[in-house]
Amino acid sequence: MKNINWDDLRYFLSVARTGSLTGSAAELQVSQSTVSRRIIALEQDLNTTLFARHATGYFLTDQGRDVLRKVSAVEDSITALHIGLADLDANTEGTIRLATPESLAVNMIIPALPEFISRYPKLRLEIISGVGVADLSRYEADLAIRLVRPQSGNLIMQRLGAMNSAIYASADYLHRHPAPSSDPTSGRAFIIWDRAYSHLPTASWLAKQGYDANPALITSSVAEQYAAAKSGIGLALLPSFLVAHDADMIEVIPNNQVFSEDLWLTTHADLRSSVRIRAISEFLKELIARYQPAFSDLA
């Protein structure tokens, strides 16, 4: 195997994430022929085929998926290095626009803001929340917490860990709707997402299990589902951190039988050395660590 041109790996990551030469060329602002040439060069250097070429796009081979895992780990390490180069102190000042899921903002980040403000009194945080995704490439936000790793854009990404979810219900609901331990959902109804949000992982999981039939309630936000479950309306698939300190909410089906979602911290590549970005990034990582085991496999 020849020495690898590390710049070729940037092209590899882009094609792996966009799935096409066209998308990669647009992302990297080069020609399609340049992207193709760099991918071929990398395959020759590694002496393996990384992509299966089809009319509908470029698809990773088994070897390509293995390389993607390893290169992504290197990318994450480089990101952490860039963030760690800046020095922080109480004089750090300016404004940061943070895009985050509403459930994280309301139940975890905002309650911890007094501590953040005390640590960085000159730093102002603006929070953008909701199911919609703020576009970092259009500078709608400086920093974003994502449950899906972005596939395009000139972004720096760092995996924070896994956000665990489980099935919960209020003690009152479980008392009024008893079920055998061998079948804890028997005779019980679920609180589910409106069909407009059927693309969300939680909605997809409920549908796959058949739990979306005859729902107890249909809602359009995690906050509504939590409130409904707490009020005794039905079972809900909720992030574990949301109910971590709620003694009235009972775990019905544990996380290891449900699923977890990777949590990503992303920012503009041109902000990688920003002291402000590092300040909020480090604070968020500290905050998430306090909610273990609701978050696991932390970076």
mmCIF file of C-alpha atoms in Angstrom:
data_model
loop_
_atom_site.group_PDB
_atom_site.id
_atom_site.type_symbol
_atom_site.label_atom_id
_atom_site.label_comp_id
_atom_site.label_asym_id
_atom_site.label_seq_id
_atom_site.Cartn_x
_atom_site.Cartn_y
_atom_site.Cartn_z
ATOM 1 C CA MET A 1 0.000 0.000 0.000
ATOM 2 C CA LYS A 2 1.311 3.429 -0.961
ATOM 3 C CA ASN A 3 1.399 6.440 1.316
ATOM 4 C CA ILE A 4 -2.112 7.899 1.553
ATOM 5 C CA ASN A 5 -2.763 11.429 0.367
ATOM 6 C CA TRP A 6 -4.798 12.669 3.331
ATOM 7 C CA ASP A 7 -6.528 15.256 1.178
ATOM 8 C CA ASP A 8 -8.047 12.377 -0.800
ATOM 9 C CA LEU A 9 -9.816 11.287 2.396
ATOM 10 C CA ARG A 10 -11.710 14.584 2.389
ATOM 11 C CA TYR A 11 -13.089 13.672 -1.030
ATOM 12 C CA PHE A 12 -13.887 10.165 0.179
ATOM 13 C CA LEU A 13 -15.867 11.487 3.159
ATOM 14 C CA SER A 14 -17.815 13.841 0.943
ATOM 15 C CA VAL A 15 -18.796 11.161 -1.588
ATOM 16 C CA ALA A 16 -19.671 8.732 1.216
ATOM 17 C CA ARG A 17 -22.026 11.298 2.734
ATOM 18 C CA THR A 18 -23.584 12.732 -0.412
ATOM 19 C CA GLY A 19 -23.728 9.450 -2.334
ATOM 20 C CA SER A 20 -22.767 11.030 -5.656
ATOM 21 C CA LEU A 21 -20.031 12.832 -7.559
ATOM 22 C CA THR A 22 -22.458 15.671 -8.295
ATOM 23 C CA GLY A 23 -23.290 16.290 -4.657
ATOM 24 C CA SER A 24 -19.665 16.012 -3.604
ATOM 25 C CA ALA A 25 -18.486 18.381 -6.359
ATOM 26 C CA ALA A 26 -21.063 20.963 -5.246
ATOM 27 C CA GLU A 27 -20.079 20.576 -1.597
ATOM 28 C CA LEU A 28 -16.334 20.850 -2.244
ATOM 29 C CA GLN A 29 -16.715 23.411 -5.060
ATOM 30 C CA VAL A 30 -14.662 21.416 -7.553
ATOM 31 C CA SER A 31 -15.480 19.579 -10.777
ATOM 32 C CA GLN A 32 -16.968 16.094 -10.866
ATOM 33 C CA SER A 33 -13.922 14.868 -12.737
ATOM 34 C CA THR A 34 -11.688 16.088 -9.904
ATOM 35 C CA VAL A 35 -13.743 14.183 -7.328
ATOM 36 C CA SER A 36 -13.696 11.044 -9.501
ATOM 37 C CA ARG A 37 -9.941 11.305 -10.004
ATOM 38 C CA ARG A 38 -9.276 11.670 -6.267
ATOM 39 C CA ILE A 39 -11.491 8.688 -5.390
ATOM 40 C CA ILE A 40 -9.747 6.514 -7.972
ATOM 41 C CA ALA A 41 -6.352 7.606 -6.616
ATOM 42 C CA LEU A 42 -7.380 6.709 -3.070
ATOM 43 C CA GLU A 43 -8.658 3.300 -4.149
ATOM 44 C CA GLN A 44 -5.356 2.668 -5.904
ATOM 45 C CA ASP A 45 -3.384 3.744 -2.831
ATOM 46 C CA LEU A 46 -5.462 1.447 -0.601
ATOM 47 C CA ASN A 47 -5.578 -1.313 -3.231
ATOM 48 C CA THR A 48 -9.305 -1.806 -2.706
ATOM 49 C CA THR A 49 -12.658 -0.735 -4.137
ATOM 50 C CA LEU A 50 -14.395 1.763 -1.848
ATOM 51 C CA PHE A 51 -17.551 2.411 -3.877
ATOM 52 C CA ALA A 52 -19.894 0.452 -6.089
ATOM 53 C CA ARG A 53 -20.713 2.719 -9.035
ATOM 54 C CA HIS A 54 -24.326 2.786 -10.223
ATOM 55 C CA ALA A 55 -26.385 5.115 -12.372
ATOM 56 C CA THR A 56 -28.224 6.182 -9.215
ATOM 57 C CA GLY A 57 -25.091 7.049 -7.269
ATOM 58 C CA TYR A 58 -22.017 5.862 -5.394
ATOM 59 C CA PHE A 59 -22.567 3.199 -2.709
ATOM 60 C CA LEU A 60 -20.010 2.105 -0.129
ATOM 61 C CA THR A 61 -18.632 -1.411 -0.377
ATOM 62 C CA ASP A 62 -17.893 -3.391 2.805
ATOM 63 C CA GLN A 63 -14.305 -2.158 2.593
ATOM 64 C CA GLY A 64 -15.590 1.379 2.047
ATOM 65 C CA ARG A 65 -17.763 1.216 5.163
ATOM 66 C CA ASP A 66 -14.782 0.033 7.191
ATOM 67 C CA VAL A 67 -12.666 2.925 5.887
ATOM 68 C CA LEU A 68 -15.505 5.372 6.612
ATOM 69 C CA ARG A 69 -15.646 4.309 10.270
ATOM 70 C CA LYS A 70 -11.909 4.756 10.689
ATOM 71 C CA VAL A 71 -11.661 8.038 8.790
ATOM 72 C CA SER A 72 -14.671 9.453 10.674
ATOM 73 C CA ALA A 73 -12.900 8.659 13.950
ATOM 74 C CA VAL A 74 -9.813 10.519 12.732
ATOM 75 C CA GLU A 75 -12.002 13.470 11.685
ATOM 76 C CA ASP A 76 -13.624 13.573 15.138
ATOM 77 C CA SER A 77 -10.188 13.548 16.811
ATOM 78 C CA ILE A 78 -9.004 16.424 14.643
ATOM 79 C CA THR A 79 -12.165 18.340 15.516
ATOM 80 C CA ALA A 80 -11.543 17.809 19.218
ATOM 81 C CA LEU A 81 -7.952 18.990 18.753
ATOM 82 C CA HIS A 82 -9.052 22.206 17.033
ATOM 83 C CA ILE A 83 -11.598 22.935 19.755
ATOM 84 C CA GLY A 84 -9.034 22.276 22.466
ATOM 85 C CA LEU A 85 -6.440 24.730 21.146
ATOM 86 C CA ALA A 86 -8.217 27.847 22.380
ATOM 87 C CA ASP A 87 -7.823 29.185 25.915
ATOM 88 C CA LEU A 88 -10.942 29.955 27.936
ATOM 89 C CA ASP A 89 -11.472 32.430 30.724
ATOM 90 C CA ALA A 90 -14.250 34.497 32.270
ATOM 91 C CA ASN A 91 -13.518 37.312 29.814
ATOM 92 C CA THR A 92 -14.735 35.243 26.868
ATOM 93 C CA GLU A 93 -17.416 37.392 25.274
ATOM 94 C CA GLY A 94 -19.748 37.639 22.301
ATOM 95 C CA THR A 95 -22.885 35.867 21.095
ATOM 96 C CA ILE A 96 -23.481 32.252 20.086
ATOM 97 C CA ARG A 97 -26.621 31.012 18.334
ATOM 98 C CA LEU A 98 -27.236 27.407 19.388
ATOM 99 C CA ALA A 99 -29.709 25.223 17.474
ATOM 100 C CA THR A 100 -30.972 22.275 19.500
ATOM 101 C CA PRO A 101 -33.989 19.983 19.846
ATOM 102 C CA GLU A 102 -36.602 21.653 22.031
ATOM 103 C CA SER A 103 -36.594 18.822 24.570
ATOM 104 C CA LEU A 104 -32.881 19.350 25.242
ATOM 105 C CA ALA A 105 -33.287 23.115 25.403
ATOM 106 C CA VAL A 106 -36.243 23.171 27.806
ATOM 107 C CA ASN A 107 -35.365 20.291 30.092
ATOM 108 C CA MET A 108 -31.582 20.312 30.242
ATOM 109 C CA ILE A 109 -29.826 23.342 28.765
ATOM 110 C CA ILE A 110 -31.985 26.248 29.980
ATOM 111 C CA PRO A 111 -32.153 24.991 33.607
ATOM 112 C CA ALA A 112 -28.337 24.942 33.600
ATOM 113 C CA LEU A 113 -27.916 28.442 32.110
ATOM 114 C CA PRO A 114 -27.432 30.226 35.470
ATOM 115 C CA GLU A 115 -24.263 28.178 35.927
ATOM 116 C CA PHE A 116 -23.121 28.957 32.378
ATOM 117 C CA ILE A 117 -23.795 32.686 32.832
ATOM 118 C CA SER A 118 -21.895 32.668 36.108
ATOM 119 C CA ARG A 119 -18.930 31.040 34.401
ATOM 120 C CA TYR A 120 -19.008 33.268 31.295
ATOM 121 C CA PRO A 121 -20.847 36.487 32.237
ATOM 122 C CA LYS A 122 -19.859 38.266 29.011
ATOM 123 C CA LEU A 123 -21.004 35.480 26.713
ATOM 124 C CA ARG A 124 -24.594 35.593 25.440
ATOM 125 C CA LEU A 125 -26.387 32.490 24.243
ATOM 126 C CA GLU A 126 -29.266 32.542 21.748
ATOM 127 C CA ILE A 127 -31.225 29.277 21.517
ATOM 128 C CA ILE A 128 -33.074 28.124 18.398
ATOM 129 C CA SER A 129 -35.207 25.060 19.032
ATOM 130 C CA GLY A 130 -37.881 22.961 17.382
ATOM 131 C CA VAL A 131 -38.232 19.934 15.122
ATOM 132 C CA GLY A 132 -37.109 21.999 12.124
ATOM 133 C CA VAL A 133 -33.397 22.087 11.333
ATOM 134 C CA ALA A 134 -31.551 25.407 11.388
ATOM 135 C CA ASP A 135 -29.157 25.614 8.444
ATOM 136 C CA LEU A 136 -25.575 26.124 9.629
ATOM 137 C CA SER A 137 -24.365 26.664 6.075
ATOM 138 C CA ARG A 138 -26.652 29.704 5.864
ATOM 139 C CA TYR A 139 -25.446 30.922 9.257
ATOM 140 C CA GLU A 140 -28.876 30.498 10.852
ATOM 141 C CA ALA A 141 -26.911 29.166 13.838
ATOM 142 C CA ASP A 142 -23.267 29.016 14.941
ATOM 143 C CA LEU A 143 -23.465 25.693 16.718
ATOM 144 C CA ALA A 144 -26.002 22.870 16.565
ATOM 145 C CA ILE A 145 -26.875 19.711 18.453
ATOM 146 C CA ARG A 146 -28.131 17.132 15.979
ATOM 147 C CA LEU A 147 -29.598 13.629 16.285
ATOM 148 C CA VAL A 148 -28.524 12.884 12.712
ATOM 149 C CA ARG A 149 -24.999 13.416 11.454
ATOM 150 C CA PRO A 150 -25.086 16.102 8.715
ATOM 151 C CA GLN A 151 -24.200 14.708 5.312
ATOM 152 C CA SER A 152 -23.161 17.922 3.586
ATOM 153 C CA GLY A 153 -21.781 21.366 4.175
ATOM 154 C CA ASN A 154 -18.411 22.700 5.277
ATOM 155 C CA LEU A 155 -18.959 21.623 8.871
ATOM 156 C CA ILE A 156 -16.931 20.379 11.803
ATOM 157 C CA MET A 157 -18.669 17.505 13.595
ATOM 158 C CA GLN A 158 -18.078 15.822 16.925
ATOM 159 C CA ARG A 159 -20.035 12.884 18.286
ATOM 160 C CA LEU A 160 -21.072 13.604 21.870
ATOM 161 C CA GLY A 161 -22.455 10.168 22.694
ATOM 162 C CA ALA A 162 -25.699 8.213 22.519
ATOM 163 C CA MET A 163 -29.059 9.572 23.689
ATOM 164 C CA ASN A 164 -31.038 6.668 25.109
ATOM 165 C CA SER A 165 -34.807 6.297 24.926
ATOM 166 C CA ALA A 166 -37.289 3.934 26.594
ATOM 167 C CA ILE A 167 -41.032 3.386 26.971
ATOM 168 C CA TYR A 168 -42.536 5.200 29.959
ATOM 169 C CA ALA A 169 -45.908 5.697 31.616
ATOM 170 C CA SER A 170 -47.222 7.250 34.791
ATOM 171 C CA ALA A 171 -47.694 5.054 37.855
ATOM 172 C CA ASP A 172 -51.393 5.932 37.772
ATOM 173 C CA TYR A 173 -51.820 4.769 34.160
ATOM 174 C CA LEU A 174 -50.061 1.483 34.841
ATOM 175 C CA HIS A 175 -52.246 0.903 37.896
ATOM 176 C CA ARG A 176 -55.428 1.511 35.876
ATOM 177 C CA HIS A 177 -54.246 -0.627 32.944
ATOM 178 C CA PRO A 178 -52.499 -3.698 34.383
ATOM 179 C CA ALA A 179 -50.565 -5.969 32.024
ATOM 180 C CA PRO A 180 -48.444 -9.108 32.463
ATOM 181 C CA SER A 181 -44.706 -8.540 32.794
ATOM 182 C CA SER A 182 -44.190 -10.833 29.808
ATOM 183 C CA ASP A 183 -46.253 -8.464 27.611
ATOM 184 C CA PRO A 184 -46.084 -4.981 29.185
ATOM 185 C CA THR A 185 -47.928 -3.253 26.320
ATOM 186 C CA SER A 186 -50.946 -5.572 26.377
ATOM 187 C CA GLY A 187 -54.182 -3.594 26.762
ATOM 188 C CA ARG A 188 -52.268 -0.315 26.805
ATOM 189 C CA ALA A 189 -52.249 2.455 24.194
ATOM 190 C CA PHE A 190 -49.435 4.666 22.957
ATOM 191 C CA ILE A 191 -49.073 8.400 22.560
ATOM 192 C CA ILE A 192 -47.629 8.849 19.079
ATOM 193 C CA TRP A 193 -46.411 11.431 16.566
ATOM 194 C CA ASP A 194 -48.616 13.149 14.011
ATOM 195 C CA ARG A 195 -48.108 11.650 10.528
ATOM 196 C CA ALA A 196 -46.264 14.829 9.453
ATOM 197 C CA TYR A 197 -43.413 13.649 11.688
ATOM 198 C CA SER A 198 -43.402 10.010 10.566
ATOM 199 C CA HIS A 199 -39.795 10.423 9.381
ATOM 200 C CA LEU A 200 -38.515 10.857 12.940
ATOM 201 C CA PRO A 201 -36.685 7.846 14.443
ATOM 202 C CA THR A 202 -39.126 7.585 17.367
ATOM 203 C CA ALA A 203 -42.149 7.638 15.046
ATOM 204 C CA SER A 204 -40.549 5.067 12.743
ATOM 205 C CA TRP A 205 -39.733 2.740 15.637
ATOM 206 C CA LEU A 206 -43.289 2.879 17.015
ATOM 207 C CA ALA A 207 -44.710 2.165 13.562
ATOM 208 C CA LYS A 208 -42.311 -0.748 13.003
ATOM 209 C CA GLN A 209 -43.422 -2.321 16.285
ATOM 210 C CA GLY A 210 -47.084 -1.766 15.430
ATOM 211 C CA TYR A 211 -47.549 0.516 18.442
ATOM 212 C CA ASP A 212 -49.083 3.287 16.335
ATOM 213 C CA ALA A 213 -52.373 1.390 15.905
ATOM 214 C CA ASN A 214 -55.296 2.756 17.938
ATOM 215 C CA PRO A 215 -53.224 5.451 19.676
ATOM 216 C CA ALA A 216 -54.284 7.054 22.932
ATOM 217 C CA LEU A 217 -53.233 10.464 21.590
ATOM 218 C CA ILE A 218 -51.517 11.973 18.549
ATOM 219 C CA THR A 219 -49.195 14.932 19.140
ATOM 220 C CA SER A 220 -46.569 17.037 17.390
ATOM 221 C CA SER A 221 -43.870 17.444 20.051
ATOM 222 C CA VAL A 222 -41.904 15.528 22.672
ATOM 223 C CA ALA A 223 -43.081 18.002 25.317
ATOM 224 C CA GLU A 224 -46.717 17.160 24.549
ATOM 225 C CA GLN A 225 -46.005 13.436 24.684
ATOM 226 C CA TYR A 226 -44.261 13.773 28.031
ATOM 227 C CA ALA A 227 -47.108 15.868 29.459
ATOM 228 C CA ALA A 228 -49.685 13.405 28.161
ATOM 229 C CA ALA A 229 -47.876 10.377 29.572
ATOM 230 C CA LYS A 230 -47.396 12.103 32.916
ATOM 231 C CA SER A 231 -51.141 12.879 32.957
ATOM 232 C CA GLY A 232 -51.927 9.183 32.633
ATOM 233 C CA ILE A 233 -53.127 9.135 29.025
ATOM 234 C CA GLY A 234 -50.924 6.315 27.754
ATOM 235 C CA LEU A 235 -47.456 4.926 27.065
ATOM 236 C CA ALA A 236 -44.828 7.140 25.422
ATOM 237 C CA LEU A 237 -41.438 6.609 23.826
ATOM 238 C CA LEU A 238 -39.321 9.304 25.476
ATOM 239 C CA PRO A 239 -35.669 10.276 25.834
ATOM 240 C CA SER A 240 -34.499 8.915 29.178
ATOM 241 C CA PHE A 241 -32.984 12.228 30.283
ATOM 242 C CA LEU A 242 -36.439 13.787 30.117
ATOM 243 C CA VAL A 243 -37.771 11.645 32.961
ATOM 244 C CA ALA A 244 -34.501 11.119 34.811
ATOM 245 C CA HIS A 245 -35.695 13.015 37.900
ATOM 246 C CA ASP A 246 -39.433 12.268 37.651
ATOM 247 C CA ALA A 247 -40.330 9.648 40.253
ATOM 248 C CA ASP A 248 -43.899 9.365 38.931
ATOM 249 C CA MET A 249 -42.760 8.096 35.518
ATOM 250 C CA ILE A 250 -42.110 4.358 35.319
ATOM 251 C CA GLU A 251 -39.944 2.603 32.750
ATOM 252 C CA VAL A 252 -42.092 -0.013 30.990
ATOM 253 C CA ILE A 253 -39.710 -1.185 28.268
ATOM 254 C CA PRO A 254 -35.993 -0.481 28.900
ATOM 255 C CA ASN A 255 -33.596 1.191 26.500
ATOM 256 C CA ASN A 256 -31.835 -2.040 25.532
ATOM 257 C CA GLN A 257 -35.126 -3.184 23.976
ATOM 258 C CA VAL A 258 -35.823 0.159 22.289
ATOM 259 C CA PHE A 259 -33.065 2.263 20.701
ATOM 260 C CA SER A 260 -30.499 5.013 21.091
ATOM 261 C CA GLU A 261 -29.633 7.929 18.824
ATOM 262 C CA ASP A 262 -26.200 9.427 18.261
ATOM 263 C CA LEU A 263 -25.888 13.012 19.406
ATOM 264 C CA TRP A 264 -23.719 15.272 17.216
ATOM 265 C CA LEU A 265 -22.266 18.697 17.879
ATOM 266 C CA THR A 266 -21.670 20.618 14.648
ATOM 267 C CA THR A 267 -20.322 24.022 13.758
ATOM 268 C CA HIS A 268 -18.931 25.948 10.783
ATOM 269 C CA ALA A 269 -15.427 24.940 9.742
ATOM 270 C CA ASP A 270 -14.393 28.593 9.890
ATOM 271 C CA LEU A 271 -15.384 28.736 13.589
ATOM 272 C CA ARG A 272 -13.310 25.743 14.632
ATOM 273 C CA SER A 273 -10.886 27.869 16.662
ATOM 274 C CA SER A 274 -13.500 30.180 18.186
ATOM 275 C CA VAL A 275 -13.121 30.598 21.936
ATOM 276 C CA ARG A 276 -16.878 31.184 22.190
ATOM 277 C CA ILE A 277 -17.623 27.904 20.415
ATOM 278 C CA ARG A 278 -15.268 26.015 22.688
ATOM 279 C CA ALA A 279 -16.882 27.553 25.772
ATOM 280 C CA ILE A 280 -20.391 26.337 24.991
ATOM 281 C CA SER A 281 -19.100 23.030 23.564
ATOM 282 C CA GLU A 282 -17.264 22.140 26.749
ATOM 283 C CA PHE A 283 -20.227 23.218 28.873
ATOM 284 C CA LEU A 284 -22.617 21.031 26.863
ATOM 285 C CA LYS A 285 -20.338 18.017 27.200
ATOM 286 C CA GLU A 286 -20.146 18.524 30.971
ATOM 287 C CA LEU A 287 -23.914 18.850 31.141
ATOM 288 C CA ILE A 288 -24.579 15.687 29.161
ATOM 289 C CA ALA A 289 -22.168 13.724 31.369
ATOM 290 C CA ARG A 290 -24.284 14.615 34.425
ATOM 291 C CA TYR A 291 -27.265 12.794 32.934
ATOM 292 C CA GLN A 292 -25.643 9.370 32.625
ATOM 293 C CA PRO A 293 -26.975 6.703 32.041
ATOM 294 C CA ALA A 294 -29.621 8.629 30.050
ATOM 295 C CA PHE A 295 -26.655 9.423 27.790
ATOM 296 C CA SER A 296 -24.032 6.748 27.217
ATOM 297 C CA ASP A 297 -20.864 6.002 25.242
ATOM 298 C CA LEU A 298 -19.773 9.595 25.764
ATOM 299 C CA ALA A 299 -16.950 11.144 23.740
#
